[in-house]
Coordinates of C-alpha atoms and ligand atoms in Angstrom, one line a residue:
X926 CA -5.5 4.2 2.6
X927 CA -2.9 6.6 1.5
X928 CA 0.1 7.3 3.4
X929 CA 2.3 10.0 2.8
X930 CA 5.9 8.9 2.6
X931 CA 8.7 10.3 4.5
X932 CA 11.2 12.9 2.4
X933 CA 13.9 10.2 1.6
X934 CA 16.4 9.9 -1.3
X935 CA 14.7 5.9 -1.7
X936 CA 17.1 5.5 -4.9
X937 CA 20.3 6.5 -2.8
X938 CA 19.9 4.1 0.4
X939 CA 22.6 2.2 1.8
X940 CA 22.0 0.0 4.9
X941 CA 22.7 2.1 7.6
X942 CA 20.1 2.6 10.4
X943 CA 17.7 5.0 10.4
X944 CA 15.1 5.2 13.4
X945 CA 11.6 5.0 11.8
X946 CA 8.4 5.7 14.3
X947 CA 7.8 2.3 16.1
X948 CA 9.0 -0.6 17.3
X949 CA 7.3 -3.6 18.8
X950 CA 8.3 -5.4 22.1
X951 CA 6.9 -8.0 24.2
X952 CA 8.2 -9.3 27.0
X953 CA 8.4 -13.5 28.1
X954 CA 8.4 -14.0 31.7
X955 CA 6.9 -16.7 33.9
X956 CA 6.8 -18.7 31.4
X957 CA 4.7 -16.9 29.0
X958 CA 4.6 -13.8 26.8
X959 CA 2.7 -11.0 27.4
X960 CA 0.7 -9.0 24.4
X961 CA 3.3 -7.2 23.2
X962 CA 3.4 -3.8 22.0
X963 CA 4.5 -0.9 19.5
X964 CA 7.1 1.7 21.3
X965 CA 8.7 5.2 20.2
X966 CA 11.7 4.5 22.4
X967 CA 14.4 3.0 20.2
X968 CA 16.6 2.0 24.1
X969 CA 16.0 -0.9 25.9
X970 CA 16.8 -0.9 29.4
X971 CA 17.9 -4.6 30.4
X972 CA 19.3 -5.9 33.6
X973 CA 23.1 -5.7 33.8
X974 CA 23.6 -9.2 34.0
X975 CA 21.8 -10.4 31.3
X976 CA 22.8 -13.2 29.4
X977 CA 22.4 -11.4 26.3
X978 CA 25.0 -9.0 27.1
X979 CA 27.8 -11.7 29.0
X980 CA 27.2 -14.6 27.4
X981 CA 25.7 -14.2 24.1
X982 CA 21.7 -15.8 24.2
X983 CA 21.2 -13.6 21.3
X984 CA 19.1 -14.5 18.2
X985 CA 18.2 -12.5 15.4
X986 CA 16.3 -12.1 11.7
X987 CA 16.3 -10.1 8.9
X988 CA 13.3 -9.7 5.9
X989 CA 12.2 -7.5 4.1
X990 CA 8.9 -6.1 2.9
X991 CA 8.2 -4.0 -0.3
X992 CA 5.6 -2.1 -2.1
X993 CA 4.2 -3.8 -5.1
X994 CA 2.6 -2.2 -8.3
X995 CA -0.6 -1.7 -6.8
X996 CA 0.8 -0.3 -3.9
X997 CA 0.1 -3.4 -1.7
X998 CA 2.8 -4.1 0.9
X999 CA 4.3 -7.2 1.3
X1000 CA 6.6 -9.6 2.5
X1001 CA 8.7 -12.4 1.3
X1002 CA 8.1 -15.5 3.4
X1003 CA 8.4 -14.8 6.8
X1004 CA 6.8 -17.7 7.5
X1005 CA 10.3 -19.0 6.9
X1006 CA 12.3 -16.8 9.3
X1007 CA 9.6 -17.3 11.8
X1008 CA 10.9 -21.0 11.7
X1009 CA 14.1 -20.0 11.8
X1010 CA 14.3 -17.9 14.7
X1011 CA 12.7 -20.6 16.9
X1012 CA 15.5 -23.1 15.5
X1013 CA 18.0 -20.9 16.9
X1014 CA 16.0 -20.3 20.2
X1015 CA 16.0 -23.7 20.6
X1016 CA 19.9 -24.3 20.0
X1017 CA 20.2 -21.7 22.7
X1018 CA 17.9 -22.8 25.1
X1019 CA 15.7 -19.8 24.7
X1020 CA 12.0 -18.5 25.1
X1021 CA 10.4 -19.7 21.4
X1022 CA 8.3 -17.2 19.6
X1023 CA 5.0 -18.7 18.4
X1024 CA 5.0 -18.7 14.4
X1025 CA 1.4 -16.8 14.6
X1026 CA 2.9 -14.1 16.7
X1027 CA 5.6 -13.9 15.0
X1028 CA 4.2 -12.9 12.2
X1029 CA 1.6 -10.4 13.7
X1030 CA 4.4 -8.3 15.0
X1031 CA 5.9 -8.4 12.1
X1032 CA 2.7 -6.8 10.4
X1033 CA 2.2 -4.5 13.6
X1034 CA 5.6 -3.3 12.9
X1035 CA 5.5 -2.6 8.9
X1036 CA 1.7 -1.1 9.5
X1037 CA 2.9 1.0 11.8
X1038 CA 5.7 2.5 9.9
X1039 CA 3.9 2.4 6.9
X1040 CA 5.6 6.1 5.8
X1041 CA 9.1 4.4 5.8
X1042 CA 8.0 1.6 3.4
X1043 CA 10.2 2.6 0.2
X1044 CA 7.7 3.2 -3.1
X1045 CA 7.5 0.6 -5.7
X1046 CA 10.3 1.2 -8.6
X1047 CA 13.0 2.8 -6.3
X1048 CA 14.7 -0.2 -5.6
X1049 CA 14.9 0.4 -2.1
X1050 CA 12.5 -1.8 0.4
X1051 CA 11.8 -2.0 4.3
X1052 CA 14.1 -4.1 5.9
X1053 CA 12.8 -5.9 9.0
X1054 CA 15.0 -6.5 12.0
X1055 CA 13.6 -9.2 14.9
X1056 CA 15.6 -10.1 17.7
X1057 CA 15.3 -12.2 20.7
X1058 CA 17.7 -11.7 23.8
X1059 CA 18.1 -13.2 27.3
X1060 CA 17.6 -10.8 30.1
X1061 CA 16.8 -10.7 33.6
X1062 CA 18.9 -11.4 36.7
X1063 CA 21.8 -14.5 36.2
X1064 CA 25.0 -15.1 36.5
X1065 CA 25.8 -18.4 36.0
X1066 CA 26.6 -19.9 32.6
X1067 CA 22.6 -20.8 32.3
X1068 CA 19.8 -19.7 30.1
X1069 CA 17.9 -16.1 31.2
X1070 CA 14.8 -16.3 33.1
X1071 CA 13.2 -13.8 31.1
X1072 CA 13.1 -12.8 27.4
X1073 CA 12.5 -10.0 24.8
X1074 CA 11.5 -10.3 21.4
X1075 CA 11.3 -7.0 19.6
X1076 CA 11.6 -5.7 15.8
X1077 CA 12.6 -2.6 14.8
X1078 CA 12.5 -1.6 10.4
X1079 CA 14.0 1.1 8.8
X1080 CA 14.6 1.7 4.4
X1081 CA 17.3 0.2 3.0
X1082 CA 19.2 0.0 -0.1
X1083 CA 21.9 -2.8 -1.0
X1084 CA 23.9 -4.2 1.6
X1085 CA 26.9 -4.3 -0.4
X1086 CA 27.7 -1.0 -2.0
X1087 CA 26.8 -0.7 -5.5
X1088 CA 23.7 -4.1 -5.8
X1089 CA 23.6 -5.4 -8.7
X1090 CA 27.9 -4.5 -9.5
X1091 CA 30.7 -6.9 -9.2
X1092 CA 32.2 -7.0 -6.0
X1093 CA 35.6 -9.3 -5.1
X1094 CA 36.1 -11.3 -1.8
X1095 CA 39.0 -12.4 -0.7
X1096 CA 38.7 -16.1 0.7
X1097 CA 39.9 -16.1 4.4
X1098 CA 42.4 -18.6 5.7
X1099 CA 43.5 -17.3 9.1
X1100 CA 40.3 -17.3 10.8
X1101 CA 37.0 -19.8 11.0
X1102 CA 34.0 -17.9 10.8
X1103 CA 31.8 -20.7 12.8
X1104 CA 32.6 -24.6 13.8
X1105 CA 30.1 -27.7 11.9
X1106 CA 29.0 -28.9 15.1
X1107 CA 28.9 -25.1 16.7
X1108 CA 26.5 -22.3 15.7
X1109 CA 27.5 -21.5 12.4
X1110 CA 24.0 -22.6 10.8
X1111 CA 21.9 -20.4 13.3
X1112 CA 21.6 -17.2 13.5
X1113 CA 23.0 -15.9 17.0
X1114 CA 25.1 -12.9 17.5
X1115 CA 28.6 -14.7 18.0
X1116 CA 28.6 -15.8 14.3
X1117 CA 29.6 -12.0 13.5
X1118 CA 31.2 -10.6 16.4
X1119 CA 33.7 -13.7 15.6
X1120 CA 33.2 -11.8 11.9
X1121 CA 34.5 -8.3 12.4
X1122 CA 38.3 -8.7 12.8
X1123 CA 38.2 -10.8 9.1
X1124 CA 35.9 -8.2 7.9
X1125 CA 38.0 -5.3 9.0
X1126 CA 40.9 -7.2 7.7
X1127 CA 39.4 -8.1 4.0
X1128 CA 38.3 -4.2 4.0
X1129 CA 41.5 -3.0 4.7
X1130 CA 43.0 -5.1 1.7
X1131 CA 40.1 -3.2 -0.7
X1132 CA 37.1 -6.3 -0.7
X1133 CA 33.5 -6.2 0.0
X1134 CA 34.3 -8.9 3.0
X1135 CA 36.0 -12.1 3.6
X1136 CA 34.6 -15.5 2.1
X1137 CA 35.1 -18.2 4.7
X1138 CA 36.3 -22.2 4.0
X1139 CA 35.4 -24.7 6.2
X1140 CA 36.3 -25.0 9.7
X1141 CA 37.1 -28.9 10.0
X1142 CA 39.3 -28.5 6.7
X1143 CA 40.2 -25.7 5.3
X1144 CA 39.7 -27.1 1.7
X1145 CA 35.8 -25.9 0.5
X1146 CA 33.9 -22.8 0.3
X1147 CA 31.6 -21.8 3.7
X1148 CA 30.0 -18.4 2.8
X1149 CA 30.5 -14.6 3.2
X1150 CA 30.1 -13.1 6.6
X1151 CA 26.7 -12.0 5.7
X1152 CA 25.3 -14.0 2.8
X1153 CA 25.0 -17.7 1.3
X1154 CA 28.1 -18.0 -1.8
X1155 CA 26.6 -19.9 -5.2
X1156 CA 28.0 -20.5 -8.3
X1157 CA 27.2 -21.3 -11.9
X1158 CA 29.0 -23.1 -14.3
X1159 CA 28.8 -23.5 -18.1
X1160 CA 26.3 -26.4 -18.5
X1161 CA 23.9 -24.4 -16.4
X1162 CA 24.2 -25.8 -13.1
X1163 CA 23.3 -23.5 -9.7
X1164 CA 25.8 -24.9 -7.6
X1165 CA 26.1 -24.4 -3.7
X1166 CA 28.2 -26.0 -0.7
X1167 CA 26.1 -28.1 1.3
X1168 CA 27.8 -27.5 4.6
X1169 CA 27.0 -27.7 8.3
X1170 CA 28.4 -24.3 9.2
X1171 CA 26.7 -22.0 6.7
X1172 CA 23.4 -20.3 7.5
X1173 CA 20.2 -21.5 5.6
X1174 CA 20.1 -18.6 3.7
X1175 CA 15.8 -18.3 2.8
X1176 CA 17.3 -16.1 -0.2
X1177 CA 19.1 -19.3 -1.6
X1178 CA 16.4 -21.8 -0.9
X1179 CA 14.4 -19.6 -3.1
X1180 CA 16.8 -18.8 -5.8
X1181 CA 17.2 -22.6 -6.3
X1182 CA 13.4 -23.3 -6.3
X1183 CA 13.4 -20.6 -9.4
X1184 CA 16.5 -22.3 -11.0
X1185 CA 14.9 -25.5 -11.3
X1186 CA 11.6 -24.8 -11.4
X1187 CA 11.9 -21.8 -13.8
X1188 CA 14.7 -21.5 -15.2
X1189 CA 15.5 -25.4 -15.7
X1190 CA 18.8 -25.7 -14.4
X1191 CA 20.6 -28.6 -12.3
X1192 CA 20.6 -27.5 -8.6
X1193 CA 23.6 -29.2 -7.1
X1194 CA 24.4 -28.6 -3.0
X1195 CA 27.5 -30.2 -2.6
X1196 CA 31.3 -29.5 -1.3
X1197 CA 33.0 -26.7 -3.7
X1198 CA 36.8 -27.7 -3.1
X1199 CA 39.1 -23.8 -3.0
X1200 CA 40.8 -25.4 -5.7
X1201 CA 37.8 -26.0 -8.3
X1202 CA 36.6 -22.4 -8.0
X1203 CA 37.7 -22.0 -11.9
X1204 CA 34.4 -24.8 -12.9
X1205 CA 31.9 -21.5 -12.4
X1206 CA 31.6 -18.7 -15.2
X1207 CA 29.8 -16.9 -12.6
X1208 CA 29.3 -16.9 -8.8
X1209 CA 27.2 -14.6 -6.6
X1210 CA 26.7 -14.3 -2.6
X1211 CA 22.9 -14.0 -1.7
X1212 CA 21.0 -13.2 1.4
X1213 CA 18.4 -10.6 2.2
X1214 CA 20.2 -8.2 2.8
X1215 CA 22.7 -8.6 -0.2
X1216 CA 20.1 -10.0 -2.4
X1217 CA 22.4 -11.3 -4.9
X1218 CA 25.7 -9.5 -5.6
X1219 CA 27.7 -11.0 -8.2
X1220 CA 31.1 -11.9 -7.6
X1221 CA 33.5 -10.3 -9.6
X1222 CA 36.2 -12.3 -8.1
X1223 CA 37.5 -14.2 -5.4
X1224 CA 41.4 -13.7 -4.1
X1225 CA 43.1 -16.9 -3.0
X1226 CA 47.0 -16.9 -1.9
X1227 CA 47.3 -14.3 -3.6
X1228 CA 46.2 -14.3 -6.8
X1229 CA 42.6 -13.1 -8.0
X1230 CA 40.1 -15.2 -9.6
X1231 CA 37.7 -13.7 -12.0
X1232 CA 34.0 -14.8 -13.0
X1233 CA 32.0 -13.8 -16.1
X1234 CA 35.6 -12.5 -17.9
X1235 CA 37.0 -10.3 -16.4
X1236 CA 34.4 -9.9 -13.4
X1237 CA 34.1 -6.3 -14.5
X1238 CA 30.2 -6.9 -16.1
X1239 CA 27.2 -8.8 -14.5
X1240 CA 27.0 -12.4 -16.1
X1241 CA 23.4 -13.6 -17.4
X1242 CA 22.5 -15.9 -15.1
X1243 CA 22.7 -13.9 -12.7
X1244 CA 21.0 -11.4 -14.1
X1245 CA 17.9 -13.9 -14.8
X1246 CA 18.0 -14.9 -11.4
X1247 CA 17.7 -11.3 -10.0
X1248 CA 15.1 -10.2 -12.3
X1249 CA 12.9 -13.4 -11.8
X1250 CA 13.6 -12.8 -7.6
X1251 CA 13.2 -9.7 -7.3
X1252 CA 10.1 -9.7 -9.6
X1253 CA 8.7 -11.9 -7.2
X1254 CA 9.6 -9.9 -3.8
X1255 CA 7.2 -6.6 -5.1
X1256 CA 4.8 -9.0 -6.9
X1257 CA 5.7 -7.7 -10.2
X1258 CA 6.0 -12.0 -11.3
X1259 CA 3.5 -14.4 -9.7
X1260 CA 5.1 -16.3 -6.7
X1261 CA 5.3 -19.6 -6.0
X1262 CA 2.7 -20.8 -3.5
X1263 CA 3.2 -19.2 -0.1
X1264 CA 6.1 -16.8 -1.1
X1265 CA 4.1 -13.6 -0.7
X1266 CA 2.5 -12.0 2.8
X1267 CA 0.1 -9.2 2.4
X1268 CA 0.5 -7.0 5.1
X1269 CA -2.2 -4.5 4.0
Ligands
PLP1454 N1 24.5 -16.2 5.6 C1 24.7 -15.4 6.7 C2 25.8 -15.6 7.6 C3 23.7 -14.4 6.9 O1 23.8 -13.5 7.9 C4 22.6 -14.2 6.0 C5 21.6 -13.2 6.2 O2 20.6 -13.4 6.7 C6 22.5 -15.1 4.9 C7 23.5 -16.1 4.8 C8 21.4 -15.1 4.0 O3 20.2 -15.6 4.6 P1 18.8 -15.1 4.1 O4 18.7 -15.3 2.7 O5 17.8 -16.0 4.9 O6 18.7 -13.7 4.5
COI1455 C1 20.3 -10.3 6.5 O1 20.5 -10.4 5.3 O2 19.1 -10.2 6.9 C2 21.3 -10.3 7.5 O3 21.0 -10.5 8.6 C3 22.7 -10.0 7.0 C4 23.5 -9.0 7.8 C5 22.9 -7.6 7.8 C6 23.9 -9.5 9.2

C-alpha cells in the first residue's frame, strides 16, 4: 500500500508538536477497559478533580517508529515500554495496560497516521507518545476510579538541537531532579515538572539542560532531565551510573547490548564520582528522544570540562554507536532478536 506523505520539510524537524490525524483512546472503568478507539479530537475533557490534574497519577512513554529501506514501518521494542509503563502504573497505584493492547494501539495509532511517518533517509522518524492519567470524581489523596490511556504521534527530528553535534550541560547542584527511594526511575509527570526551573536555569546560562547528581549525596552523576548520561574512556569501556534515581533508559540498555556484543567493549554500570569526570574521552546522553548526543562538555563550579578535545567534533565511539543504533532502528543492520516490530 502506498501512502502519500504529508508536505513536510522531514530533514528540518525539531521536536515540537504537530497534530497528525488520529489518536487512540480507551477508557478503564469498572474495573476493566473498554475497546478503545482512534479520535480526530486532539482535547480531552476530564473531570475537574481528577487526580491527574491535583495530584499527579500521570504516567507516560515515548518510542519511536521509522521507515526502513523497503519502506516497511517499524518500531524499536515497544515491547520494552509496554513493560515500562505498567511498572510505573503500578508505583502509582494505577489501572495497568495489558502488554498485548499496548502494543495494538500502538500499531492502530502509526497505521493510522501512516502519512506523518517520516521517509527512510531523512533522518526524521515518528515519535510515539502514550500516556495514562487518573480521572474521574476524587478528592482525597487516593488513586482515580477511572483511567485513560491514549497515544497521540507526530514527526520529529532531534530532541536536542543540532543531533549528532556536541552539546555542553552544566551539572546542577542547587536542585535534585528525583529522590532514590522516590520516583526518579519511573516515568510519571513530577520527574519534569520538578525539571523546568533547572532547565530554564541551565538555558539561560547557554546549555542544552542541566545534568543532575545524586540526591542522597551530591557526589556522582544521575542523568540529564530527559536522557540517560554514559561515558567512554580510553581502554574502551561504556561506562554508566548504576543509580536508583535515573530512568531505565531502553536507548541505553540497547546501546550497551551493542557495546559488548558488537563492538567488544567492557560495559561497566557503576557510581561516576563529579570528581572522576576527566577518566572519559568521550561522554554522550541517550534516550529516544535524544538518541545519542555527544557531550561536548560538562560545567562543574565553574569551570568547563571538555570530551573528545576540545568537545568541538563528535568522538568515534560515539559515532560507531550511532551508526550501529540507528542502523538498527530503520532495519538498515540486522537487530538483535526481538529489537524490531513490524507495524505493516
Ligand atoms: N531519562 C529520562 C529522564 C527520560 O525522560 C528519558 C526518555 O525517555 C530517558 C532517560 C531515555 O529513556 P529511553 O531510552 O527509554 O527513551
Ligand atoms: C523520550 O525520549 O521519549 C522522552 O520522553 C524524553 C522527553 C521528551 C521527556
Amino acid at each position: 500500500m502506498t501512502v502519500e506523505k504529508k508536505e513536510i520539510d522531514w530533514g528540518n524537524l525539531g521536536f515540537d508538536y504537530i497534530k497528525t490525524d488520529f489518536r487512540y483512546v480507551a477508557r478503564f472503568k469498572d474495573g476493566k477497559w473498554d475497546d478503545g478507539e482512534l479520535v480526530e479530537d486532539n482535547h480531552i475533557s476530564i473531570h475537574e478533580s481528577s487526580t491527574c490534574l491535583h495530584y499527579g497519577q500521570q504516567c507516560f512513554e515515548g518510542l519511536k517508529a521509522y521507515t526502513t529501506p523497503e519502506g516497511r514501518i517499524v518500531l524499536f521494542r515497544p515491547d520494552q515500554n509496554a513493560k515500562r509503563l505498567n511498572r510505573s502504573a503500578r508505583r502509582l497505584v494505577m489501572a495497568e495496560v495489558p502488554e498485548d493492547m499496548f502494543i495494538d494501539a500502538v500499531e492502530k495509532t502509526v497505521r493510522a497516521n501512516l502519512a506523518w511517518v517520516p521517509p527512510y533517509g531523512s533522518g526524521a522518524s515518528l515519535y510515539i507518545r502514550p500516556y495514562l492519567i487518573g480521572v474521574g470524581e476524587n478528592i482525597a489523596v487516593k488513586p482515580a476510579p477511572e483511567y485513560i490511556f491514549s497515544i497521540f504521534v507526530m514527526p520529529v527530528g532531534p530532541y536536542f538541537k543540532g543531533g549528532m553535534t556536541p552539546i555542553n550541560f552544566m551539572i546542577c547542584e542547587e536542585y535534585d531532579r528525583a529522590a532514590p527511594m522516590g520516583t526518579g526511575s519511573y516515568k510519571v509527570g513530577g520527574n519534569y515538572a520538578a525539571s523546568l526551573e533547572p532547565n530554564a536555569k541551565a538555558k539561560a546560562s547557554g546549555f542544552a539542560d542541566m545534568l543532575y547528581l545524586d540526591a542522597k549525596t551530591h557526589s556522582c552523576i544521575d542523568e540529564v532531565g530527559a536522557a540517560n548520561f554514559f561515558g567512554i574512556t580510553p581502554d574502551h569501556q561504556f561506562v554508566t551510573p548504576k543509580s536508583p534515581s535515573v530512568l531505565p533508559s531502553i536507548t541505553k540498555y540497547s546501546l550497551i547490548h551493542i557495546a559488548e556484543n558488537m563492538l567488544g567493549m567492557t560495559v561497566q554500570e557503576r557510581d561516576i564520582p563529579v570528581a572522576s569526570l576527566d577518566q572519559f574521552v568521550e561522554a554522550g546522553a541517550c534516550g529516544t528522544a535524544a538518541v545519542i548526543s555527544p557531550i561536548g562538555g560538562i560545567s562543574y563550579q565553574g569551570k568547563l570540562l571538555t570530551f573528545n578535545g576540545d568537545g568541538k567534533e563528535v568522538g568515534p565511539v560515539i559515532t560507531k554507536l550511532y551508526e550501529i543504533l540507528t542502523g538498527i532502528q530503520v532495519g538498515e543492520i540486522e537487530a538483535p532478536e526481538g529489537w524490531i516490530h513490524e507495524v505493516c
